[in-house]
Coordinates of C-alpha atoms and ligand atoms in Angstrom, one line a residue:
M285 CA -27.6 170.8 44.6
R286 CA -31.2 170.6 45.4
L287 CA -31.5 174.3 46.1
R288 CA -29.6 175.2 42.8
F289 CA -32.0 173.1 40.7
L290 CA -35.0 174.3 42.7
W291 CA -34.1 178.0 42.2
R292 CA -33.1 177.7 38.6
L293 CA -36.6 176.1 37.8
Y294 CA -38.2 178.7 40.0
I295 CA -36.4 181.6 38.3
T296 CA -37.2 180.4 34.8
Y297 CA -40.7 179.9 35.9
V298 CA -40.8 183.5 37.6
S299 CA -39.3 185.0 34.5
L300 CA -41.9 183.4 32.1
V301 CA -44.8 184.4 34.4
L302 CA -43.6 188.1 34.4
L303 CA -42.9 188.3 30.9
T304 CA -46.3 186.8 30.0
A305 CA -47.9 189.2 32.4
A306 CA -46.1 192.2 30.9
A307 CA -46.9 191.2 27.4
I308 CA -50.5 190.8 28.3
G309 CA -50.5 194.1 30.3
V310 CA -49.0 196.0 27.4
L311 CA -51.2 194.6 24.9
T312 CA -54.3 194.9 27.0
E313 CA -53.4 198.6 27.8
R314 CA -52.9 199.3 24.0
Q315 CA -56.3 197.7 23.2
F316 CA -58.1 199.6 25.8
R317 CA -56.5 202.9 25.0
E318 CA -57.4 202.5 21.3
E319 CA -61.0 201.5 22.4
I320 CA -61.4 204.6 24.6
N321 CA -60.0 206.8 21.6
T322 CA -62.3 205.2 19.1
R323 CA -65.2 205.4 21.5
I324 CA -64.5 209.2 22.4
E325 CA -63.8 209.9 18.7
H326 CA -67.2 208.3 17.6
Q327 CA -68.9 210.4 20.4
L328 CA -67.4 213.6 19.0
V329 CA -68.3 212.5 15.5
R330 CA -71.9 211.9 16.5
E331 CA -72.0 215.3 18.6
S332 CA -70.7 217.3 15.6
A333 CA -72.9 215.5 13.2
A334 CA -75.9 216.1 15.6
L335 CA -74.9 219.8 15.6
V336 CA -74.7 220.2 11.9
P337 CA -78.6 220.6 11.4
A338 CA -78.9 222.8 14.4
S339 CA -76.0 225.2 13.2
R340 CA -77.1 225.3 9.6
P341 CA -79.7 228.1 9.8
L342 CA -77.6 229.9 12.3
L343 CA -74.6 229.9 10.0
A344 CA -76.7 230.5 6.9
N345 CA -78.3 233.5 8.5
A346 CA -75.3 234.7 10.3
D347 CA -77.1 234.7 13.5
F348 CA -73.9 234.5 15.6
A349 CA -75.4 235.6 19.0
A350 CA -77.8 232.7 18.9
A351 CA -75.0 230.4 17.8
R352 CA -73.0 231.5 20.7
E353 CA -76.0 230.6 23.0
V354 CA -76.4 227.1 21.4
V355 CA -72.7 226.2 21.5
T356 CA -72.4 227.3 25.3
E357 CA -75.5 225.3 26.2
V358 CA -74.5 222.2 24.2
G359 CA -70.9 222.4 25.4
E360 CA -72.1 222.5 29.0
L361 CA -74.4 219.6 28.4
T362 CA -72.0 217.3 26.7
E363 CA -69.0 218.6 28.6
T364 CA -67.4 219.2 25.1
R365 CA -66.0 222.2 23.6
V366 CA -68.0 223.3 20.6
T367 CA -66.8 225.7 17.9
L368 CA -68.7 227.2 14.9
L369 CA -66.6 228.6 12.0
L370 CA -67.3 230.2 8.8
P371 CA -65.9 228.5 5.7
D372 CA -63.0 231.1 5.8
G373 CA -62.0 230.0 9.1
L374 CA -63.3 232.8 11.1
V375 CA -64.6 231.6 14.4
V376 CA -68.1 232.8 15.1
A377 CA -69.0 230.9 18.3
D378 CA -67.1 228.9 20.9
S379 CA -68.2 227.3 24.2
S380 CA -65.0 227.9 26.0
E381 CA -63.6 231.3 24.5
R382 CA -64.7 234.4 23.0
P383 CA -64.4 234.3 19.3
E384 CA -62.9 237.6 19.0
N385 CA -59.9 236.2 21.0
M386 CA -59.5 233.5 18.7
E387 CA -57.4 233.6 15.7
N388 CA -58.5 232.3 12.2
H389 CA -58.8 228.5 12.1
G390 CA -58.8 228.1 8.5
E391 CA -55.4 226.4 8.4
R392 CA -56.3 224.0 11.3
P393 CA -56.0 220.5 9.8
E394 CA -59.4 219.2 10.9
I395 CA -61.1 222.2 9.4
V396 CA -59.1 221.9 6.2
A397 CA -60.1 218.2 6.0
A398 CA -63.7 219.0 6.9
L399 CA -64.2 221.6 4.2
Q400 CA -62.6 219.3 1.7
H401 CA -64.1 215.9 2.6
G402 CA -67.0 216.7 5.0
R403 CA -65.3 215.6 8.1
G404 CA -61.9 216.0 9.7
V405 CA -60.2 214.6 12.7
A406 CA -57.1 215.8 14.4
R407 CA -55.1 215.3 17.6
R408 CA -53.0 218.4 18.4
F409 CA -52.0 221.1 20.8
S410 CA -54.5 223.7 21.2
E411 CA -53.2 227.2 21.5
T412 CA -56.5 228.4 22.8
T413 CA -56.9 226.0 25.7
Q414 CA -53.0 225.2 25.9
T415 CA -53.8 221.4 26.0
D416 CA -53.5 218.3 23.7
R417 CA -57.0 217.9 22.3
L418 CA -59.0 215.7 19.8
Y419 CA -60.8 217.5 17.4
V420 CA -63.7 216.4 15.0
A421 CA -65.0 218.9 12.5
S422 CA -68.1 218.5 10.2
R423 CA -68.9 220.6 7.2
V424 CA -72.2 222.5 7.4
S425 CA -73.8 223.1 3.8
A426 CA -77.2 224.8 3.1
N427 CA -78.7 224.4 -0.5
G428 CA -75.3 223.1 -1.9
T429 CA -73.2 225.8 -0.5
V430 CA -70.9 225.4 2.4
V431 CA -72.0 227.8 5.2
G432 CA -69.5 226.8 7.8
V433 CA -67.9 224.1 10.0
V434 CA -69.0 222.8 13.3
R435 CA -66.2 221.5 15.5
T436 CA -66.3 219.4 18.7
S437 CA -63.3 218.7 20.9
V438 CA -62.2 217.1 24.2
T439 CA -58.9 217.4 25.9
L440 CA -56.6 214.3 25.6
A441 CA -55.8 214.5 29.2
D442 CA -59.3 213.0 29.9
I443 CA -58.4 210.0 27.6
D444 CA -55.0 209.8 29.5
A445 CA -56.7 209.8 32.6
Q446 CA -59.1 207.1 31.6
S447 CA -56.3 204.9 30.4
A448 CA -54.2 205.4 33.4
A449 CA -57.1 204.4 35.6
M450 CA -57.6 201.3 33.4
R451 CA -53.7 200.5 33.5
K452 CA -53.8 200.7 37.3
R453 CA -56.5 198.2 37.3
V454 CA -54.8 195.9 34.8
A455 CA -51.7 196.3 37.0
Q456 CA -53.5 195.4 40.2
G457 CA -55.1 192.4 38.6
A458 CA -51.8 191.2 37.1
G459 CA -49.9 191.8 40.3
L460 CA -52.5 189.6 42.2
G461 CA -52.3 187.0 39.5
I462 CA -48.5 187.1 39.5
L463 CA -48.3 186.6 43.4
F464 CA -50.7 183.6 43.1
A465 CA -48.7 182.2 40.4
L466 CA -45.5 182.7 42.0
G467 CA -46.9 180.8 45.1
I468 CA -48.1 178.0 43.1
G469 CA -45.0 177.9 41.1
L470 CA -42.7 177.6 44.3
F471 CA -45.1 174.8 45.4
V472 CA -44.8 173.0 42.2
A473 CA -41.1 173.5 41.8
R474 CA -40.5 172.0 45.2
R475 CA -42.6 169.0 44.2
V476 CA -40.7 168.5 41.1
T477 CA -37.2 168.9 42.5
A478 CA -37.7 167.0 45.8
P479 CA -37.5 163.5 44.3
I480 CA -34.6 164.6 42.2
A481 CA -32.9 166.0 45.2
Q482 CA -33.6 162.7 47.1
M483 CA -32.1 160.6 44.2
S484 CA -29.1 162.9 43.8
A485 CA -28.5 162.4 47.7
V486 CA -28.7 158.5 47.4
S487 CA -26.5 158.5 44.3
D488 CA -23.9 160.5 46.3
S489 CA -24.1 158.0 49.2
L490 CA -23.8 155.1 46.7
R491 CA -20.7 156.9 45.2
Q492 CA -19.2 157.3 48.6
G493 CA -19.6 153.6 49.5
D494 CA -22.8 153.6 51.4
Y495 CA -24.6 150.8 49.6
T496 CA -27.6 150.8 52.0
A497 CA -28.9 154.3 50.8
R498 CA -32.3 154.0 49.2
T499 CA -34.9 156.5 47.8
Q500 CA -38.3 156.6 49.2
L501 CA -40.5 157.7 46.3
D502 CA -44.0 156.5 46.3
R503 CA -44.9 157.2 42.6
T504 CA -45.1 155.3 39.5
D505 CA -44.3 157.8 36.9
E506 CA -40.9 158.0 35.2
I507 CA -39.3 159.7 38.3
G508 CA -40.6 156.8 40.4
V509 CA -39.2 154.2 37.9
L510 CA -35.8 156.3 38.1
G511 CA -35.8 156.0 41.9
E512 CA -36.7 152.3 41.8
N513 CA -33.9 151.6 39.4
L514 CA -31.4 153.6 41.7
N515 CA -32.6 151.4 44.6
Q516 CA -32.1 148.2 42.4
L517 CA -28.7 149.5 41.4
G518 CA -27.7 149.9 45.1
T519 CA -28.9 146.4 46.0
D520 CA -27.1 144.9 42.9
L521 CA -23.9 146.8 43.7
S522 CA -23.9 145.7 47.3
K523 CA -24.6 142.1 46.3
R524 CA -21.8 142.2 43.8
L525 CA -19.4 143.7 46.1
S526 CA -20.0 141.5 49.1
G527 CA -19.6 138.7 46.5
L528 CA -16.4 140.2 45.4
G529 CA -15.2 140.6 48.8
R530 CA -15.9 137.1 49.6
Q531 CA -14.1 135.8 46.6
Q532 CA -11.1 138.0 47.7
A533 CA -11.1 136.7 51.2
Q534 CA -11.4 133.2 50.1
L535 CA -8.4 133.8 47.5
R536 CA -6.4 135.6 50.4
A537 CA -7.2 132.6 52.8
F538 CA -6.2 130.1 50.0
L539 CA -3.0 132.0 49.3
G540 CA -2.3 132.5 52.9
A541 CA -2.4 128.8 53.6
M542 CA -0.2 127.7 50.7
Q543 CA 3.1 126.2 51.4
E544 CA 4.4 128.0 48.3
G545 CA 5.4 131.6 48.6
V546 CA 3.7 133.9 46.1
V547 CA 5.0 137.3 45.3
A548 CA 3.9 139.6 42.6
I549 CA 6.2 142.4 41.4
D550 CA 5.3 145.2 39.1
P551 CA 7.8 146.6 36.5
R552 CA 9.1 149.3 38.9
D553 CA 10.1 146.5 41.3
R554 CA 7.3 147.2 43.7
V555 CA 5.7 144.3 45.4
V556 CA 2.0 144.4 44.5
F557 CA 1.0 141.2 46.3
S558 CA 2.6 138.7 48.6
N559 CA 1.4 135.9 50.8
A560 CA 2.7 135.0 54.3
M561 CA 5.1 132.3 53.0
G562 CA 6.4 134.6 50.2
R563 CA 7.2 137.2 52.8
R564 CA 8.8 134.8 55.0
L565 CA 11.0 133.3 52.2
L566 CA 12.2 136.7 50.8
H567 CA 12.3 138.5 54.3
L568 CA 9.8 141.0 53.2
D569 CA 7.6 143.5 55.2
P570 CA 4.0 143.2 54.6
G571 CA 2.3 145.8 52.4
E572 CA 3.1 147.4 49.1
H573 CA 6.6 148.6 48.8
E574 CA 9.7 148.7 46.8
L575 CA 11.9 145.6 46.5
D576 CA 15.5 146.1 47.7
M577 CA 17.2 144.4 44.8
T578 CA 20.5 144.4 46.6
Q579 CA 19.1 142.1 49.2
M580 CA 17.5 139.6 46.6
P581 CA 19.4 136.5 45.9
G582 CA 21.1 136.5 42.5
G583 CA 19.1 133.5 41.1
L584 CA 15.9 135.3 41.9
L585 CA 17.1 138.5 40.0
E586 CA 18.0 136.1 37.0
V587 CA 14.5 134.6 37.0
L588 CA 12.9 138.1 37.1
A589 CA 15.2 139.4 34.3
E590 CA 14.4 136.3 32.2
V591 CA 10.7 136.6 32.4
R592 CA 10.9 140.4 31.8
A593 CA 13.1 140.0 28.9
M594 CA 11.4 137.0 27.2
G595 CA 7.9 137.4 28.4
T596 CA 7.8 133.6 29.2
R597 CA 8.2 131.4 32.3
A598 CA 11.5 130.9 34.1
H599 CA 12.8 128.6 36.7
S600 CA 15.8 128.4 39.0
E601 CA 16.9 126.7 42.2
I602 CA 18.4 129.2 44.6
V603 CA 20.7 128.3 47.4
Q604 CA 21.0 131.0 50.2
R605 CA 23.1 130.8 53.4
I606 CA 21.5 132.6 56.2
D607 CA 23.2 132.5 59.5
D608 CA 25.1 129.4 58.8
E609 CA 21.9 127.6 57.7
E610 CA 21.2 126.6 54.1
L611 CA 17.9 127.6 52.5
V612 CA 17.2 126.1 49.1
L613 CA 14.4 127.7 47.2
D614 CA 12.6 126.4 44.0
A615 CA 11.7 129.8 42.3
R616 CA 9.4 129.9 39.4
G617 CA 8.5 133.2 37.6
A618 CA 5.6 133.8 35.1
P619 CA 4.4 137.1 33.6
F620 CA 1.0 138.4 34.6
T621 CA -1.3 141.1 33.1
A622 CA -4.3 142.3 34.8
D623 CA -6.1 145.3 33.4
D624 CA -3.5 148.1 33.4
D625 CA -1.3 146.2 35.7
S626 CA 1.5 144.0 34.7
G627 CA 4.6 142.3 36.1
V628 CA 6.1 139.1 37.4
V629 CA 4.4 136.7 39.7
L630 CA 7.1 134.5 41.5
V631 CA 6.1 131.2 43.1
L632 CA 8.7 130.2 45.8
Y633 CA 8.9 126.7 47.3
D634 CA 11.2 125.8 50.1
I635 CA 12.9 122.7 49.1
T636 CA 15.7 122.8 51.8
N637 CA 14.3 119.8 53.5
M638 CA 13.6 117.8 50.3
R639 CA 17.3 118.4 49.3
R640 CA 18.5 117.5 52.7
L641 CA 16.5 114.2 52.7
E642 CA 17.9 113.4 49.4
R643 CA 21.5 113.9 50.6
V644 CA 20.7 112.0 53.7
R645 CA 19.4 109.1 51.7
T646 CA 22.3 109.0 49.4
D647 CA 24.8 109.2 52.5
F648 CA 22.9 106.5 54.2
V649 CA 23.2 104.2 51.1
A650 CA 26.8 105.0 50.9
N651 CA 27.3 104.3 54.7
V652 CA 25.3 101.0 54.7
S653 CA 27.3 99.8 51.7
H654 CA 30.5 100.7 53.5
E655 CA 29.3 99.2 56.8
L656 CA 28.5 95.9 55.1
K657 CA 31.5 95.9 52.9
T658 CA 34.0 95.9 55.8
P659 CA 32.8 92.6 57.6
L660 CA 32.0 91.1 54.2
T661 CA 35.6 91.8 53.0
S662 CA 37.0 90.3 56.2
I663 CA 34.9 87.2 55.9
Q664 CA 35.9 86.8 52.3
G665 CA 39.5 87.1 53.3
Y666 CA 39.4 84.5 56.0
V667 CA 37.3 82.1 53.9
E668 CA 39.7 82.4 51.0
T669 CA 42.7 81.7 53.4
L670 CA 40.9 78.8 54.8
L671 CA 40.0 77.4 51.3
D672 CA 43.7 78.0 50.2
G673 CA 44.9 75.4 52.8
A674 CA 44.7 77.1 56.2
I675 CA 41.7 74.7 57.0
H676 CA 44.3 72.0 57.5
D677 CA 46.4 74.2 59.6
D678 CA 45.4 73.4 63.1
E679 CA 47.1 76.6 64.5
Y680 CA 44.9 78.9 62.3
N681 CA 41.7 77.3 61.2
T682 CA 39.8 77.7 64.5
R683 CA 41.1 81.3 64.8
F684 CA 40.1 82.1 61.4
L685 CA 36.6 80.5 61.9
E686 CA 36.1 82.4 65.1
K687 CA 37.0 85.7 63.4
T688 CA 34.6 84.9 60.7
H689 CA 31.9 84.2 63.2
A690 CA 32.8 87.5 64.8
Q691 CA 32.2 89.3 61.6
V692 CA 28.9 87.4 60.8
R693 CA 27.7 88.4 64.2
R694 CA 28.6 91.9 63.4
L695 CA 26.7 91.7 60.2
T696 CA 23.7 90.2 61.8
L697 CA 23.7 93.0 64.4
L698 CA 24.0 95.7 61.7
V699 CA 21.2 94.0 59.6
S700 CA 19.0 93.8 62.7
D701 CA 19.6 97.4 63.5
L702 CA 18.9 98.4 60.0
L703 CA 15.8 96.5 60.1
S704 CA 14.8 98.1 63.4
L705 CA 15.3 101.6 61.8
A706 CA 13.4 100.7 58.7
R707 CA 10.6 99.4 60.8
I708 CA 10.5 102.6 63.1
E709 CA 10.8 104.9 60.2
S710 CA 8.1 103.1 58.1
T711 CA 4.8 104.9 58.1
S712 CA 3.0 101.8 59.2
F713 CA 5.0 101.8 62.4
R714 CA 2.1 102.4 65.2
T715 CA 2.9 102.8 68.9
E716 CA 0.7 100.6 70.8
S717 CA -2.4 102.3 72.6
A718 CA -2.1 99.9 75.6
P719 CA 0.1 101.3 78.3
V720 CA 3.4 99.7 79.1
D721 CA 5.2 99.5 82.5
L722 CA 8.6 101.2 81.8
R723 CA 9.7 100.3 85.2
E724 CA 9.3 96.6 84.3
I725 CA 11.3 97.0 81.2
I726 CA 14.1 98.8 82.9
T727 CA 14.2 95.9 85.5
E728 CA 14.4 93.2 82.9
S729 CA 17.1 95.0 81.0
V730 CA 19.3 95.6 84.0
T731 CA 18.9 91.9 84.9
Y732 CA 20.1 90.8 81.5
R733 CA 23.2 93.0 81.8
H734 CA 24.2 91.5 85.0
D735 CA 27.3 89.8 83.5
P736 CA 28.8 92.7 81.4
L737 CA 28.4 94.9 84.5
Q738 CA 30.1 92.3 86.6
A739 CA 32.9 91.8 84.0
K740 CA 33.8 95.5 84.0
Q741 CA 33.2 95.8 87.8
L742 CA 30.8 98.6 87.1
K743 CA 28.6 99.9 90.0
L744 CA 24.8 100.3 89.1
D745 CA 22.7 103.0 90.8
L746 CA 19.1 102.0 90.1
N747 CA 16.6 104.7 91.1
L748 CA 13.1 103.3 90.3
P749 CA 9.5 104.4 91.5
D750 CA 7.7 102.0 93.9
R751 CA 5.0 101.4 91.5
P752 CA 4.6 100.9 87.9
L753 CA 5.0 103.9 85.5
L754 CA 2.9 103.6 82.5
I755 CA 3.9 104.8 79.1
D756 CA 1.7 104.9 75.9
G757 CA 4.1 103.2 73.8
E758 CA 5.3 99.9 72.1
S759 CA 7.1 97.6 74.6
E760 CA 9.6 96.5 71.9
G761 CA 10.5 100.2 71.1
L762 CA 10.8 100.9 75.0
R763 CA 13.0 98.0 75.5
Q764 CA 15.2 99.1 72.6
I765 CA 15.6 102.5 74.2
V766 CA 16.7 101.3 77.4
D767 CA 18.9 98.6 76.1
N768 CA 20.7 100.8 73.8
L769 CA 21.3 103.4 76.4
L770 CA 22.3 101.0 79.0
D771 CA 24.7 99.1 76.4
N772 CA 26.4 102.5 75.5
A773 CA 26.8 103.5 79.2
I774 CA 28.5 100.0 79.8
S775 CA 30.5 100.1 76.6
Y776 CA 32.0 103.6 77.1
T777 CA 32.6 103.4 80.8
P778 CA 36.1 102.1 81.9
N779 CA 36.2 99.4 84.4
A780 CA 35.3 100.1 88.0
G781 CA 33.2 103.1 86.9
S782 CA 29.5 103.4 87.6
V783 CA 26.3 103.5 85.9
R784 CA 23.2 105.2 86.9
V785 CA 19.6 104.5 85.9
E786 CA 16.8 106.6 87.1
L787 CA 13.1 106.7 86.3
R788 CA 10.6 109.2 87.7
S789 CA 7.3 110.9 87.2
E790 CA 7.1 114.5 86.5
G791 CA 3.9 116.1 85.8
Y792 CA 2.3 114.2 82.9
D793 CA 5.7 112.8 81.8
G794 CA 8.0 109.8 82.7
I795 CA 11.6 110.7 82.8
L796 CA 14.3 108.2 82.2
R797 CA 17.9 109.0 82.9
V798 CA 20.8 106.8 82.0
G799 CA 24.2 108.2 83.3
D800 CA 27.7 106.9 83.5
T801 CA 31.2 108.0 84.6
G802 CA 32.6 107.1 81.3
I803 CA 34.7 108.7 78.6
G804 CA 32.3 111.4 77.6
I805 CA 31.5 113.0 74.4
P806 CA 33.3 116.0 72.9
D807 CA 31.1 119.2 72.6
D808 CA 31.2 119.4 68.7
A809 CA 30.0 115.8 68.6
L810 CA 27.1 116.2 71.0
N811 CA 24.4 117.1 68.4
R812 CA 25.7 114.5 65.8
I813 CA 25.8 111.4 67.9
F814 CA 22.0 110.7 67.0
E815 CA 22.9 110.7 63.3
R816 CA 22.9 107.2 61.7
F817 CA 26.3 105.7 61.6
Y818 CA 27.9 108.6 63.5
R819 CA 30.6 107.6 66.0
V820 CA 33.0 109.7 67.8
D821 CA 35.7 107.1 67.6
R822 CA 34.9 104.7 64.7
G823 CA 37.5 102.1 65.4
R824 CA 36.6 102.0 69.4
S825 CA 32.9 101.6 68.5
R826 CA 33.6 98.7 66.1
E827 CA 35.9 97.1 68.6
L828 CA 33.1 97.4 71.1
G829 CA 30.6 95.8 68.6
G830 CA 28.8 98.9 68.0
T831 CA 26.9 99.6 64.8
G832 CA 26.6 103.4 65.0
L833 CA 22.9 103.1 64.8
G834 CA 21.9 102.7 68.4
L835 CA 21.3 106.3 69.2
S836 CA 19.4 107.0 66.0
I837 CA 17.1 104.1 66.9
V838 CA 16.7 105.6 70.3
R839 CA 15.8 109.0 68.9
N840 CA 13.5 107.7 66.2
I841 CA 11.3 105.7 68.7
V842 CA 11.3 108.5 71.3
H843 CA 9.9 110.9 68.5
R844 CA 7.4 108.5 67.5
M845 CA 6.1 108.3 71.1
Q846 CA 5.9 112.2 71.3
G847 CA 8.9 112.4 73.6
T848 CA 12.3 113.9 73.7
V849 CA 15.8 112.8 74.1
A850 CA 18.8 115.1 75.5
V851 CA 22.3 114.4 76.3
Q852 CA 24.5 116.1 78.8
S853 CA 28.3 115.2 78.7
E854 CA 31.8 116.1 79.8
L855 CA 34.9 114.6 78.5
G856 CA 36.5 112.2 80.9
I857 CA 33.8 112.6 83.5
G858 CA 30.8 111.1 82.1
T859 CA 27.6 111.2 80.0
T860 CA 23.9 111.4 81.0
F861 CA 21.1 110.7 78.5
T862 CA 17.6 112.1 79.5
V863 CA 14.5 110.7 77.8
T864 CA 11.2 112.3 78.4
L865 CA 7.9 110.5 77.4
P866 CA 4.2 111.4 78.0
R867 CA 2.7 109.1 80.6
A868 CA -0.4 107.1 80.1
D869 CA -1.7 107.2 83.6
E870 CA -2.5 110.2 85.9
P871 CA 0.4 112.0 87.6
I872 CA 1.6 110.6 90.8
V873 CA 4.1 111.9 93.3
I874 CA 7.0 109.5 93.6
S875 CA 9.0 109.8 96.9
E876 CA 10.5 106.3 97.7
S877 CA 13.4 104.9 95.7
E878 CA 15.2 101.7 95.5
T879 CA 19.0 101.3 95.1
H880 CA 20.6 98.1 93.7
S881 CA 24.3 97.5 93.1
Ligands
ADP299 P1 27.5 102.9 68.6 O1 26.9 101.6 68.2 O2 28.8 103.1 68.1 O3 27.5 102.9 70.2 P2 25.5 104.9 68.8 O4 24.5 105.3 67.9 O5 24.9 104.0 69.9 O6 26.5 103.8 68.1 O7 26.2 105.8 69.5 C1 27.0 106.8 68.6 C2 28.3 107.3 69.2 O8 28.0 108.2 70.4 C3 29.1 106.2 69.8 O9 29.9 105.7 68.7 C4 29.9 107.0 70.8 O10 31.0 107.5 70.2 C5 29.0 108.1 71.3 N1 28.4 107.4 72.6 C6 27.1 107.0 72.7 N2 26.9 106.8 73.9 C7 27.9 107.2 74.7 C8 28.3 107.2 76.1 N3 27.5 106.7 77.1 N4 29.6 107.7 76.4 C9 30.5 108.1 75.5 N5 30.1 108.2 74.2 C10 29.0 107.7 73.8

């Protein structure tokens, strides 16, 4: 680029210099030639004019011998050929040739002109000397009569030689001048093109994305201003691009952190943008690619089609079944146009949990109503029977009142369990920061259950550490965990079975295990027993005074305390619940154990 511009400029300059030199040379040469011609012609005119008085008496007196001597002498002195002729053209004397060898010159143009006008000049080929010559002839008159003509001449070869010498000198001078001019021209061309080449290199770098490229021009003229503007352009461009990059990064971070999935699709079903959640919800690979429409849920295709057809927003709730799990998506579509890009932007929100919670709440209300209705119906029945007269019947009145009492107890239990659940699930429920000794709570709970254990002749294996085991939790909550698990173990274990309670420390956790040799839980019910009101055998549970809320209270409290609860069971063999809770104290190694029965 630089070379091209430099050489183009230089070639133009060289052409100009050569043309000018050639024009000046030609003009000068012509001028010199004319000057030489004029000078020699004038000299010949002066010589011939000077010879007129000398030749007059010789011609008038026909003294041709003397004439010959004169022309020979003058010819030698002036290095000119001198000729004397009579008016009829007869040559009487010539400084270069014998007159008798010369033909009549009466027709020669210079002679004709001299006889007519007094002087004649001619350039022509000389037959006598066989050269091109310049002739000047002057008429010689005596007493008003023409007595002859005196003619002087030189060969044109002399003039040519002089002008050739002059041409050579001009050419030498011009050559030197041209060489000098070419040197200066190259220097100037380099100086002119160097900053342009520099700016061209910088603009190339800017175009290729190197925004640090700058020109280094130390000048204040227009080129300097241009370079400075280019530098400013680079600075502005890099500032703007880094601003743009920052904005893009922010936007990507915002969209990446969004709970909503965002997927933009162009008219050819290509994904032009997607955030992480969008890809997760639609099971897409990252990057720009074509959507496999056969894999898209029907509802989504409808939203897409509606937005494309109407050019307005569209909305749909999409239910998908993926590996036995239900996924509910709230899908909203809106058209977008950006420059020459257009398409549909889909905003997807996973509302599976929301829908599930709604269902759970509805189920819960239905369950609570049902659970409350059963004892209330019984109570109403007994009370009405009593009022109808049974109160006076000694055989039934006490039995009916006892049954009513039992139902009221059941109701109280149910309401107290519901209140417990509500309290645990409320956002204001906070576990105590003060450590609670779980070993002590277990000891108390076991002590309270001495009678029921005795009644069913159950053997109790109590395996507790020899020192307190502190849990960061609420003592009431911990008590409910132990009571519920222990009550279930007693309730669902037939007479003469055994119940095992074990507490130990493992790493940073306290592990509570409550096992029994009871009826066990069927496999398909294992992951449902923690649900509210779920019972394997509804009638049996009721009979045993269960509310169906005990295990869901346990799970809720454990989760609140950042712990886990697991169950292992075998039908007819027994069940073991394992509760893991983070300990409040430093880990200790428990080796000793106590066993009570
Ligand atoms: P319930 O008040 O009916 O005991 P829970 O929530 O405590 O309610 O327990 C839910 C169901 O889990 C019980 O109805 C019972 O079918 C089953 N279950 C709980 N603990 C045991 C156990 N130790 N052995 C056998 N089944 C159990």
